[in-house]
Amino acid sequence: MRGSFLRVTAAVSLAAALGCRQSAQLHGEGAPANHAGEPGTAAPSGPSTPGTTAAPPKPRGPVSEAEALRPRPELPPERRALVVVGAAPAQNDQPARPGEERWIDADLAEAAGYTLIDFSDDWTPYIFAEQTGPDGEPLSNRYRRIFVGLANDELDEDGEPLPPGAKNYLELYGIFPSMSVLRARFVNDEEHPCHDQESADALDAVETVTYVPPNELKKDERKLAKFRKELEEARRKAHAATLEDLVAKQPNLAPKLKLLEKRAAEKPAMAAVEKRLTCEGLLNTPKGAKHQEGIYDDAMRLAVRRFQQKHMIYEANFLRRKTVEALSRTLLDNDYDAFVRALRERVVDAAQILEDGSASKTRNLVDEYLKLAVDQLGLPDAASVLAFFKRHGGKDDLKGLRVAVKLPARPDYYGPEMDLSIVVDRGDVWYDLPFDAQGHYKPQTRKKYPSLTLYTKAGGKQVALARWRTTIGGWRADQAPNGYEYFRYKGSDVGPRVIRHVVSGPVWIAPASTPIRSLVKGKLVNSKWMSVVNYDELGPGYLSAYGLVAGYFVVPGQNGRADFDNGVRAHGSSDYLSIYSPAGYSHGCHRLPNHLAIRLYSFMLHHRHVKVAGDQPMGFTRQFLWKNTVYEMRIPSRGYLYEMDPPVPVNVLEGNIMGDVKKPILDYVPEPWNKYPPGPPPAAPTNGDKAGGGGCCGE
Amino acid sequence: MSRARVKRGWIALAAVMAVSLGALALHAANPAPPLPVGVAAPPPVNAPPPANVKIVFTINPSNKKAMVFWGKKRLGIIAPHAPLVVQRPRDSGPLDVVVKSDGYLTVQTRAYTFADSKVAVKLTQVDQKNTLLGYREELPPDGGAPSNPDGGI
């Protein structure tokens, strides 16, 4: 009995295993079709949803405009789309025309050349869409549920329910709020504007607010008092009526007066910031850190960080220019910007485009199409979007909403099998140590920063579609086998590679050399604050070392050999400062902001032949010791795998080698401020590639 | 085992068998109606997965006893050769737990709620901690300075 049970179990397992190995195939544009401005190509606008009723046959051949725009209010939500007829932006002193909303047949609209933009709350970018296998079986993506939950303020990063009223502000990390979340924001902010003219004037009077660390406040006050005294004495001596008169006579004193004036203007600005952040529910919250008025303390820093996350501001957590600008705007204006950002990602996804103007000489299709969508939907400002959300505020109204817009045809180089390739230019590269023997930092200026460019071939020429700032590796802390951290050069490999695998919701398997301190974090677990494995870093998730999606760089194996993988990827990242700051480096990988990485790989999957392998289960566990407790990481899946077939070629250019050291140092280098056991550092592991370091990111 | 406990066990077994036989009898009394000739069987309906998942915690060495905590709550005890079985709502997020056993280092680990799963936790004796990744060699008392320091200059 037992034997037969085992045999049956084994057979079932084998069948399941074979099933797992099968893969769906998406052939370029044959997969999800919603092609901008190309009529007569009606097809499902997204992956099929298991369990839904069979859709009626798709219309064949071109459909006339009149036929497509015939009102069909009786259609069920999954078969209809909203179109706005007659909307027009303000032009030549003529006010904007809102147009007339109409429900139409979604399939006919597509057949007539409309693009359907998904406004539904369970929208995800293409990389997280549900796919089906060759037999029609769903190949579910386990991170999709969390992505949707995060976008809807329903789940936290672990997939656990968010406390009532809590918000995820994750645009900076590539997860844009759902339309329902935006709707709630608009409606709430109309009732509680958090904006007054006095505060706006105070903020308009400054460009930034100087950061003074709380422990240096008194010293700073003494310095300002000294300047005041010096200026006053100089004014008396010079018999000047005012300080301005004094500066006119003695221009060398201008910087001191300017500083005093700046700091004086910053006081009311700081008060306005406090008022605004408190009103927005980001500062002085019941459970938040305690804030001391007028001081840029930790509570203020965290509130500013949340504000920046809410408004997708790529700045350090201080009151810098963009942050102050956003603080001075009305809430509804900021909400409108958030709506436009969310709409932009949906337009990009629906039209399957990438060109955002970042590569010179290439059209900015993203902004072009976005503007057309805004104009055609009659949503040119906050008031119109608020009105739209009020019209579509029913319980289920936004759940399956799709809107139809007419976009111009994409450039001729678009096709079902685009000849795509990637070039990573490492820019200015320094191999020298960034500090001297005493541990003093040695600046390593870079004029040319690393970039990642996606090309396509058109008419025998390479056309750059998008070029974005990225990272290369540099000197990083690395944990040696003796448990101590040393510096080690974690370079980015040079030369031709390919991307064969693209993984959405990837998991980073931290190499053994990862500093242990980064693998543990504090977390509230069932009402108790405790230390746990830092799964934020491992993923899947927006904070993962690999971000929300990664493409794996490999050297293709020859003669039946496996690919050589040195651990370098081009991936999304939440660490935007490492991408945009002058001293930012990675461990060798090429980081992109999550939303750009999502666009890049969604685009590649749309326009190349792809096999969908789906979820990649694994049973990885690893234990490590930290402060006398064993932490065990358990990773059930590597992520959701797409296989590019054929792979996309990549070339990594060496860049300009700066400084005195012309080749990467491969050994461990002791950190001057650290204490080590006697003797030389342990030998650093070799990773088999001498082109420039490599071994950036683990497995 | 006490006589009372043995008796309770037999009663429970008998109850389970009675329910099972009842269910079988019910099935026999109400068999599914035969399909009409020439009509294809309807496609099997994909039953939704059970609302709960089962997580089985074990330890190695299995002859020890350990307690499993989830935050403030003690989830239960892994007895010698007897796993701890916990039910959780499916897809309710991961369970970050701590496993404690006398003489062994505390282990923090995680169970997932995507599906039924087993969490086998390897325990390490306190005096064996130098076998673990992340163990740091102790620094000598003088902080690593050489034993024969240079003289003054």
Short mmCIF file of C-alpha atoms in Angstrom, two decimals, chain A residues 502-659:
data_model
loop_
_atom_site.label_atom_id
_atom_site.label_comp_id
_atom_site.label_asym_id
_atom_site.label_seq_id
_atom_site.Cartn_x
_atom_site.Cartn_y
_atom_site.Cartn_z
CA VAL A 502 15.08 38.41 -17.38
CA VAL A 503 13.61 37.82 -13.94
CA SER A 504 10.73 39.81 -12.51
CA GLY A 505 10.51 39.91 -8.75
CA PRO A 506 14.08 38.59 -8.60
CA VAL A 507 15.73 37.27 -5.49
CA TRP A 508 19.29 38.15 -4.70
CA ILE A 509 21.13 35.32 -3.09
CA ALA A 510 23.62 37.20 -1.02
CA PRO A 511 27.14 35.84 -1.53
CA ALA A 512 29.03 34.72 1.53
CA SER A 513 31.14 37.88 1.26
CA THR A 514 28.16 40.14 1.98
CA PRO A 515 28.73 42.09 5.20
CA ILE A 516 26.56 40.32 7.74
CA ARG A 517 25.33 43.56 9.29
CA SER A 518 23.43 44.29 6.07
CA LEU A 519 21.58 40.99 6.25
CA VAL A 520 19.75 41.71 9.50
CA LYS A 521 17.09 44.32 10.15
CA GLY A 522 14.61 45.28 12.85
CA LYS A 523 10.96 44.40 12.28
CA LEU A 524 7.76 44.48 14.25
CA VAL A 525 6.69 40.85 14.35
CA ASN A 526 3.32 40.13 15.88
CA SER A 527 3.60 43.17 18.19
CA LYS A 528 7.23 42.55 19.15
CA TRP A 529 10.19 44.47 17.78
CA MET A 530 12.88 41.99 16.86
CA SER A 531 15.82 41.33 14.57
CA VAL A 532 15.11 39.24 11.52
CA VAL A 533 16.78 38.35 8.25
CA ASN A 534 16.70 41.37 6.01
CA TYR A 535 14.50 40.01 3.25
CA ASP A 536 14.05 43.56 1.99
CA GLU A 537 17.58 43.26 0.67
CA LEU A 538 17.16 39.74 -0.69
CA GLY A 539 13.78 40.17 -2.31
CA PRO A 540 11.54 39.76 -3.99
CA GLY A 541 10.58 43.35 -3.55
CA TYR A 542 11.16 46.93 -4.48
CA LEU A 543 13.99 47.24 -1.95
CA SER A 544 15.74 44.10 -3.14
CA ALA A 545 19.36 44.35 -4.21
CA TYR A 546 18.08 43.40 -7.67
CA GLY A 547 15.10 45.74 -7.50
CA LEU A 548 11.86 44.72 -9.16
CA VAL A 549 13.42 43.21 -12.27
CA ALA A 550 16.86 42.09 -13.42
CA GLY A 551 18.52 41.06 -16.65
CA TYR A 552 21.40 38.63 -16.18
CA PHE A 553 24.59 39.34 -18.11
CA VAL A 554 26.33 36.16 -19.23
CA VAL A 555 29.00 35.11 -21.68
CA PRO A 556 27.28 32.56 -23.91
CA GLY A 557 28.61 29.04 -23.54
CA GLN A 558 30.33 27.57 -26.57
CA ASN A 559 30.16 23.98 -27.80
CA GLY A 560 27.52 22.83 -25.38
CA ARG A 561 29.11 24.51 -22.39
CA ALA A 562 27.00 26.42 -19.92
CA ASP A 563 26.96 30.21 -19.98
CA PHE A 564 29.58 31.95 -17.86
CA ASP A 565 27.84 34.09 -15.27
CA ASN A 566 30.04 36.44 -13.30
CA GLY A 567 27.17 37.83 -11.31
CA VAL A 568 26.73 41.09 -13.20
CA ARG A 569 23.18 42.23 -13.90
CA ALA A 570 21.40 45.32 -15.11
CA HIS A 571 18.65 45.66 -12.59
CA GLY A 572 16.21 47.93 -10.84
CA SER A 573 17.22 49.53 -7.60
CA SER A 574 15.70 51.48 -4.75
CA ASP A 575 19.09 53.02 -4.05
CA TYR A 576 18.55 55.95 -6.36
CA LEU A 577 21.26 58.03 -4.72
CA SER A 578 23.85 55.46 -5.77
CA ILE A 579 22.71 56.06 -9.34
CA TYR A 580 22.52 59.83 -9.29
CA SER A 581 25.12 60.97 -6.78
CA PRO A 582 28.68 61.77 -7.92
CA ALA A 583 30.20 59.25 -5.52
CA GLY A 584 27.64 56.51 -6.15
CA TYR A 585 28.83 53.03 -7.06
CA SER A 586 27.43 49.53 -7.10
CA HIS A 587 29.06 46.18 -6.44
CA GLY A 588 29.55 45.76 -10.19
CA CYS A 589 25.95 45.69 -11.38
CA HIS A 590 24.32 48.32 -13.54
CA ARG A 591 21.53 49.82 -11.51
CA LEU A 592 18.53 51.67 -12.86
CA PRO A 593 15.68 53.27 -10.98
CA ASN A 594 13.04 50.59 -10.64
CA HIS A 595 10.50 52.24 -12.90
CA LEU A 596 13.04 52.56 -15.72
CA ALA A 597 14.19 48.97 -15.32
CA ILE A 598 10.54 47.92 -15.51
CA ARG A 599 10.08 49.93 -18.69
CA LEU A 600 13.27 48.55 -20.22
CA TYR A 601 12.50 44.89 -19.64
CA SER A 602 8.78 45.18 -20.39
CA PHE A 603 9.81 46.73 -23.70
CA MET A 604 12.32 43.98 -24.43
CA LEU A 605 9.78 41.28 -23.60
CA HIS A 606 7.18 42.93 -25.82
CA HIS A 607 9.43 43.23 -28.83
CA ARG A 608 11.42 40.01 -28.85
CA HIS A 609 10.68 36.34 -28.92
CA VAL A 610 10.40 35.22 -25.33
CA LYS A 611 9.77 31.96 -23.53
CA VAL A 612 7.94 32.34 -20.25
CA ALA A 613 9.39 29.85 -17.82
CA GLY A 614 7.43 31.31 -14.91
CA ASP A 615 8.15 30.96 -11.24
CA GLN A 616 11.48 29.35 -10.39
CA PRO A 617 10.96 27.51 -7.11
CA MET A 618 14.00 26.72 -5.02
CA GLY A 619 14.63 25.60 -1.50
CA PHE A 620 17.65 27.69 -0.64
CA THR A 621 18.56 28.10 3.01
CA ARG A 622 21.66 29.59 4.59
CA GLN A 623 22.47 30.26 8.20
CA PHE A 624 24.72 32.97 9.52
CA LEU A 625 25.73 34.28 12.91
CA TRP A 626 25.08 37.81 14.07
CA LYS A 627 25.48 38.87 17.70
CA ASN A 628 25.09 35.35 19.09
CA THR A 629 21.91 34.56 17.20
CA VAL A 630 21.68 32.37 14.16
CA TYR A 631 19.75 33.86 11.27
CA GLU A 632 18.44 31.55 8.64
CA MET A 633 17.51 32.88 5.24
CA ARG A 634 14.97 30.77 3.42
CA ILE A 635 14.29 31.53 -0.19
CA PRO A 636 11.42 29.67 -1.83
CA SER A 637 11.80 31.09 -5.35
CA ARG A 638 14.35 32.86 -7.50
CA GLY A 639 11.64 34.92 -9.16
CA TYR A 640 9.68 34.77 -12.38
CA LEU A 641 11.77 33.87 -15.36
CA TYR A 642 11.51 35.05 -18.94
CA GLU A 643 13.97 33.63 -21.42
CA MET A 644 14.96 35.89 -24.30
CA ASP A 645 15.27 33.70 -27.37
CA PRO A 646 17.57 34.67 -28.98
CA PRO A 647 19.32 36.54 -26.18
CA VAL A 648 19.83 40.29 -26.38
CA PRO A 649 23.47 41.30 -27.07
CA VAL A 650 25.18 43.53 -24.54
CA ASN A 651 28.48 45.32 -24.83
CA VAL A 652 30.18 46.88 -21.83
CA LEU A 653 32.68 49.55 -22.82
CA GLU A 654 35.79 49.93 -20.71
CA GLY A 655 35.41 53.70 -20.31
CA ASN A 656 38.18 56.11 -19.37
CA ILE A 657 40.57 54.77 -16.75
CA MET A 658 41.44 57.64 -14.46
CA GLY A 659 44.07 57.94 -11.72
#
